[in-house]
PDB file of C-alpha atoms in Angstrom:
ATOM      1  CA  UNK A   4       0.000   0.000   0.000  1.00 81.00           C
ATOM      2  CA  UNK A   5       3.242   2.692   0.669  1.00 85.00           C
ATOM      3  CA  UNK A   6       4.377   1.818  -2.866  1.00 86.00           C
ATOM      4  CA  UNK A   7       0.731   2.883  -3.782  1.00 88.00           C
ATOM      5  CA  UNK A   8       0.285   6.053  -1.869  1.00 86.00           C
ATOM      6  CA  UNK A   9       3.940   7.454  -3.293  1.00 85.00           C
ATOM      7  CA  UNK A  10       3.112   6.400  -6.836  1.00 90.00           C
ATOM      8  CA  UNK A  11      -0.277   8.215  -6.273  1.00 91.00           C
ATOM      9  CA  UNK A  12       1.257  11.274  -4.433  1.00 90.00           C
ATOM     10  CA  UNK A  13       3.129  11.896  -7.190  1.00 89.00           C
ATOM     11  CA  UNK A  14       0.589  11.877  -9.503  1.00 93.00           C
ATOM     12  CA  UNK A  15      -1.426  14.085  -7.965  1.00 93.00           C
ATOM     13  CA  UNK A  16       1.726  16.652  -7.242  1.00 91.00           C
ATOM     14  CA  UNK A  17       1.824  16.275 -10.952  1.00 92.00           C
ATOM     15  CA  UNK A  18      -1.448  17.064 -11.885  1.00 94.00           C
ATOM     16  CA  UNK A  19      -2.094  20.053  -9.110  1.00 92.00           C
ATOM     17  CA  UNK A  20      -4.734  18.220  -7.269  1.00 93.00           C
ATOM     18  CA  UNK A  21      -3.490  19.162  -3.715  1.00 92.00           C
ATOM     19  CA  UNK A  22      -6.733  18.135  -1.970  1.00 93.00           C
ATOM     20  CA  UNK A  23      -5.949  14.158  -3.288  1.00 92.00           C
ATOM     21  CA  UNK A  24      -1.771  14.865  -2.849  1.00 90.00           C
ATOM     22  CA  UNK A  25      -2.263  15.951   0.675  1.00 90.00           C
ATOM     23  CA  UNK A  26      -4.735  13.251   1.541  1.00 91.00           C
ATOM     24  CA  UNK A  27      -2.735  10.816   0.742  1.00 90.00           C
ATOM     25  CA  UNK A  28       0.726  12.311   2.040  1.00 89.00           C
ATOM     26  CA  UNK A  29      -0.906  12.858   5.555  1.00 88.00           C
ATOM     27  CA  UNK A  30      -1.788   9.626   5.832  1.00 86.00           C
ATOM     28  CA  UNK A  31       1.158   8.036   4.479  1.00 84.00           C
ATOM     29  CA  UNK A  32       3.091  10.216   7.177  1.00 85.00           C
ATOM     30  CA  UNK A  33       1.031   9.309   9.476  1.00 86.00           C
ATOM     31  CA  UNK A  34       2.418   5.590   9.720  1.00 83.00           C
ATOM     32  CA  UNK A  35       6.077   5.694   9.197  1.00 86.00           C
ATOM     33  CA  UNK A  36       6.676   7.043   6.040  1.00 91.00           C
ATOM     34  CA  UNK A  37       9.117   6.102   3.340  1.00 91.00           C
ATOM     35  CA  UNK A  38      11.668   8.022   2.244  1.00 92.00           C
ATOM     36  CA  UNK A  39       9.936   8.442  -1.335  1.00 93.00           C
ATOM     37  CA  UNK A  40       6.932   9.868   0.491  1.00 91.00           C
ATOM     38  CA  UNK A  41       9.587  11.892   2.472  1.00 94.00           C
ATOM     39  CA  UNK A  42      11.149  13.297  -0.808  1.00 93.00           C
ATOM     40  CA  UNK A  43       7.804  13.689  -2.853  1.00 93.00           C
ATOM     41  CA  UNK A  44       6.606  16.228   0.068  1.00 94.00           C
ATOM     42  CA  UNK A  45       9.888  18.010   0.096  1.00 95.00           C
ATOM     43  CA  UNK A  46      10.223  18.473  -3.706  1.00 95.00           C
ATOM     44  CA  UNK A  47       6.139  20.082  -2.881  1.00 95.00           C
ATOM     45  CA  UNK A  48       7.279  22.300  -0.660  1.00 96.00           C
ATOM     46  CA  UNK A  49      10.555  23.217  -2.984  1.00 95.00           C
ATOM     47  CA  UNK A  50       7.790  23.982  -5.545  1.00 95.00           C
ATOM     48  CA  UNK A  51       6.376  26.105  -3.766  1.00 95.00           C
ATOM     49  CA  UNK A  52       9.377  28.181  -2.586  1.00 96.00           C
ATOM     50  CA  UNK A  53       9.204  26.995   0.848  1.00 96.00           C
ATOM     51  CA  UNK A  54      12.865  26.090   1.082  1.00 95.00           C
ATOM     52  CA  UNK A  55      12.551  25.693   5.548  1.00 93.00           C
ATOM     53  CA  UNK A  56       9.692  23.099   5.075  1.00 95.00           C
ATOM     54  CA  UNK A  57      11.300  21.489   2.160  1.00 96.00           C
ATOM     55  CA  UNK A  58      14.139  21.063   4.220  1.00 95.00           C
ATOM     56  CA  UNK A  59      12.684  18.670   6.772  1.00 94.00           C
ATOM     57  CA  UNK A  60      11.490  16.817   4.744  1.00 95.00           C
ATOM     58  CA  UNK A  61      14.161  16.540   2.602  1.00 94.00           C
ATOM     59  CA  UNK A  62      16.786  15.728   5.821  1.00 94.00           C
ATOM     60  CA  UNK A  63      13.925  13.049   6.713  1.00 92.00           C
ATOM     61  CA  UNK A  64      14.424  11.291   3.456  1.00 93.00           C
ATOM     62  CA  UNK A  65      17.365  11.515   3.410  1.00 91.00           C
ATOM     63  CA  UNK A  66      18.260  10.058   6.837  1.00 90.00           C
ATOM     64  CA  UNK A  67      15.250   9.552   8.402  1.00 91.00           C
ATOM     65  CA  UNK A  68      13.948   6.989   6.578  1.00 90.00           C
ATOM     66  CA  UNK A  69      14.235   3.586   4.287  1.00 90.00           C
ATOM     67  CA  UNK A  70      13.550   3.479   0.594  1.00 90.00           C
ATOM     68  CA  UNK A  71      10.509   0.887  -0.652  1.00 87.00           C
ATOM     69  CA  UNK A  72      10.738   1.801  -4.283  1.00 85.00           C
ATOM     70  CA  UNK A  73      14.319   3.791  -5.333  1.00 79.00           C
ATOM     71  CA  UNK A  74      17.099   3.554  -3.159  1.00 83.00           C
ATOM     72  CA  UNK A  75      18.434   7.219  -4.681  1.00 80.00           C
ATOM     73  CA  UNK A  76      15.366   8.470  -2.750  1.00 82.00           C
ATOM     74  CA  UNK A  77      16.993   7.804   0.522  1.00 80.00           C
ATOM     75  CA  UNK A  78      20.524   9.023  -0.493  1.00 80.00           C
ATOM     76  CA  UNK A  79      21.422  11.137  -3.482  1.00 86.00           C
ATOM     77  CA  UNK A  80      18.284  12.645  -4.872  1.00 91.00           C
ATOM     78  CA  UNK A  81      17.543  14.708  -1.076  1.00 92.00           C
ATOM     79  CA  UNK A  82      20.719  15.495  -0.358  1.00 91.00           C
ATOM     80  CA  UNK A  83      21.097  17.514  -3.932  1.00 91.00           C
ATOM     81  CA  UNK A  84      17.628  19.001  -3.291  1.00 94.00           C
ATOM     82  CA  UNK A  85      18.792  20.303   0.047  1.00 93.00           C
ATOM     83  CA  UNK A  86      21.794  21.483  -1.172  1.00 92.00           C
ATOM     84  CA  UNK A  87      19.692  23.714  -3.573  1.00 94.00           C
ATOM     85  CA  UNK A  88      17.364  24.484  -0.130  1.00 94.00           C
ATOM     86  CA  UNK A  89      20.275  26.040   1.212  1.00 94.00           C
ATOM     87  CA  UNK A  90      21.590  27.986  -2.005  1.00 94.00           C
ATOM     88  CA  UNK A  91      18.078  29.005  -1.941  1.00 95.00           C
ATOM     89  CA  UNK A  92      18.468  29.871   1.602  1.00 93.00           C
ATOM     90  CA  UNK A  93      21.565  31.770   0.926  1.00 93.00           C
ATOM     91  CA  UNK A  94      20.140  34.023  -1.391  1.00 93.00           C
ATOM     92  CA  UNK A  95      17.520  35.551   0.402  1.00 91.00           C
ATOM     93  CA  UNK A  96      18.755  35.835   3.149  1.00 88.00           C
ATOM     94  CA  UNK A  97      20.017  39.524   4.463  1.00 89.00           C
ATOM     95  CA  UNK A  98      22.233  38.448   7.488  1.00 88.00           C
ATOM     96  CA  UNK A  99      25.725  37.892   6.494  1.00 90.00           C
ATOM     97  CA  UNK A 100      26.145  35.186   9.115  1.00 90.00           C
ATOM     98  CA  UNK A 101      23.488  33.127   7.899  1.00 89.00           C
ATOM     99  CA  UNK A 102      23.814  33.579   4.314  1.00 89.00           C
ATOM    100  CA  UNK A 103      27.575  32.033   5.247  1.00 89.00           C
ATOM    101  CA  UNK A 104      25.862  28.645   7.431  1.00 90.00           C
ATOM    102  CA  UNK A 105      23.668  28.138   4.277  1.00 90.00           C
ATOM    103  CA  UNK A 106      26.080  28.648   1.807  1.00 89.00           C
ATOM    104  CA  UNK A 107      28.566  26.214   3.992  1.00 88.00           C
ATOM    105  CA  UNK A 108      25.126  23.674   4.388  1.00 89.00           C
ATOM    106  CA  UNK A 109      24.709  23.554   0.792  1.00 86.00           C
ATOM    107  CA  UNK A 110      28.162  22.719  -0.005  1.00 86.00           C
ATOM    108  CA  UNK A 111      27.908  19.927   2.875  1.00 85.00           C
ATOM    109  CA  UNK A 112      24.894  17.711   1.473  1.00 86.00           C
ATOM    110  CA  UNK A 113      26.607  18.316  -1.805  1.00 81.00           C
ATOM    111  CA  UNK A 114      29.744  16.868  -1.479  1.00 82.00           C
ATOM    112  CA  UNK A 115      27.858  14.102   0.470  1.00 82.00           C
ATOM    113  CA  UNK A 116      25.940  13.621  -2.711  1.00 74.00           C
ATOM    114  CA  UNK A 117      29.170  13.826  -4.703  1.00 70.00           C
ATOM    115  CA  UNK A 118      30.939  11.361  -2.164  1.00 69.00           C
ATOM    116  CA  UNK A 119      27.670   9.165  -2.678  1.00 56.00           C
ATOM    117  CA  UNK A 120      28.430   8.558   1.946  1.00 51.00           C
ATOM    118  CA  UNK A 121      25.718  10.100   4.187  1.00 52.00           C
ATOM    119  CA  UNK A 122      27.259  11.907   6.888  1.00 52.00           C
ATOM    120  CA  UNK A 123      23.997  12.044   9.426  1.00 54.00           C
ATOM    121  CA  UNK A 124      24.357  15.463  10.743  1.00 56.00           C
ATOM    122  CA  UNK A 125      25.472  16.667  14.052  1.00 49.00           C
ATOM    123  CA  UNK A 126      23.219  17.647  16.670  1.00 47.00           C
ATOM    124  CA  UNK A 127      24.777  20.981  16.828  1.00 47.00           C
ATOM    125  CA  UNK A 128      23.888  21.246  13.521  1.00 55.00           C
ATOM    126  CA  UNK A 129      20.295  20.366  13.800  1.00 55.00           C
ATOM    127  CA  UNK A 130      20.125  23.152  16.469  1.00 53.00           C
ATOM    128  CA  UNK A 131      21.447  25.694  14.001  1.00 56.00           C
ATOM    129  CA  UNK A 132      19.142  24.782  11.636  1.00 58.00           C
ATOM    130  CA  UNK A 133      16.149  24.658  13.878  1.00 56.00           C
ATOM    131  CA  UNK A 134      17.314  28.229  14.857  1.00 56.00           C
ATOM    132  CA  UNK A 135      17.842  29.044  11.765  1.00 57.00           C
ATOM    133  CA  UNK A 136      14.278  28.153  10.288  1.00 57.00           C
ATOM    134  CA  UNK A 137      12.330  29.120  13.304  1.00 56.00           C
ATOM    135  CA  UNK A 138      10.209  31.823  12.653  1.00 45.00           C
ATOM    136  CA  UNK A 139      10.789  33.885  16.377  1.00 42.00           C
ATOM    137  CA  UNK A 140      14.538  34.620  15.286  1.00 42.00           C
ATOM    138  CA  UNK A 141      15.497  37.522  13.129  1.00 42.00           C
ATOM    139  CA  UNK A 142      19.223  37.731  13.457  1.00 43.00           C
ATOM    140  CA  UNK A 143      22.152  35.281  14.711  1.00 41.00           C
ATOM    141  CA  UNK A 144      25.563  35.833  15.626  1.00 41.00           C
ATOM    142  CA  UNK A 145      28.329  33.951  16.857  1.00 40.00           C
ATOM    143  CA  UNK A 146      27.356  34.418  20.459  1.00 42.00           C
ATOM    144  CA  UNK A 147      24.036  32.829  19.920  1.00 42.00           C
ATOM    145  CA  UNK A 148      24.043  29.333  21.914  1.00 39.00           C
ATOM    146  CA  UNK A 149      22.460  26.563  20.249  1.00 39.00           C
ATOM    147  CA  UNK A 150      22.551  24.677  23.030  1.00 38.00           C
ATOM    148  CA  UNK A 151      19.465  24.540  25.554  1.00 42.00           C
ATOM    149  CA  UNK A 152      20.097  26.185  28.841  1.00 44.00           C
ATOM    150  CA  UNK A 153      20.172  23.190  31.420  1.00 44.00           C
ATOM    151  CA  UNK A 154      20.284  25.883  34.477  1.00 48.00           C
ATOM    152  CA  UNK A 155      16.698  26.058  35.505  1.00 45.00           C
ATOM    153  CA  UNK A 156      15.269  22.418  36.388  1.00 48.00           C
TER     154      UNK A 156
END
């Protein structure tokens, strides 16, 4: 039934019938999701410029999850697309400090892809890019601690 619901995804991604894409995405993600339906949703959100969503699910496909149908789904394809995320990324962004992290993220999962080795990222990484994409910060320098404050209990 997965191998169904991605073949049918993209069909309807094709065809611009979001009502039928999305219904069938959500409830493919609902139940541990492949890495095709990972990467179908990404390239969606890519579509439709929104390079911060596209990203997660992009990262999920491309570590998050197994492959049912195209082992590139899980490995080269997402790590190109989010190495244009982050080019994307780069360019609109207006803080000189983050147009640098996305610039140096892009170059990452694209000499992964090159490499054809996934290189999970660090969890000092995910922070940044959690920071990064959250929609409460405006600017980051390199005082900024991505790490949670452990002082209160």
């Amino acid at each position: 039934m997965k191998e169904i619901n991605c073949i049918l995804a993209k069909i309807y991604m094709a065809d611009g019938d979001t009502d039928a894409f999305f219904k069938t995405t959500l409830k493919a993600v609902a139940d541990n999701p492949p890495a095709e339906m990972c990467l179908i949703l990404g390239t969606f959100y890519m579509n439709q410029t929104d390079y911060e969503e596209a990203v997660l699910w992009l990262y999920n496909a491309a570590f998050e999850t197994e492959s049912i149908l195209d082992v590139a789904s899980s490995g080269n394809k997402p790590l190109s697309l989010l190495g244009k995320c982050y080019e994307e990324l780069a360019k609109t962004s207006d803080d000189a400090y983050l147009c640098a992290q996305y610039k140096e993220m892009s170059d990452d999962y694209y000499n992964q892809k090159n490499k054809k080795t996934l290189v999970k990222p660090s969890m000092i990484s995910l922070r940044l890019f959690y920071y990064l994409s959250s929609s409460t910060s405006k600017s980051f320098n390199s005082s900024t601690s991505l790490l949670p404050d452990l002082s209160s209990p």
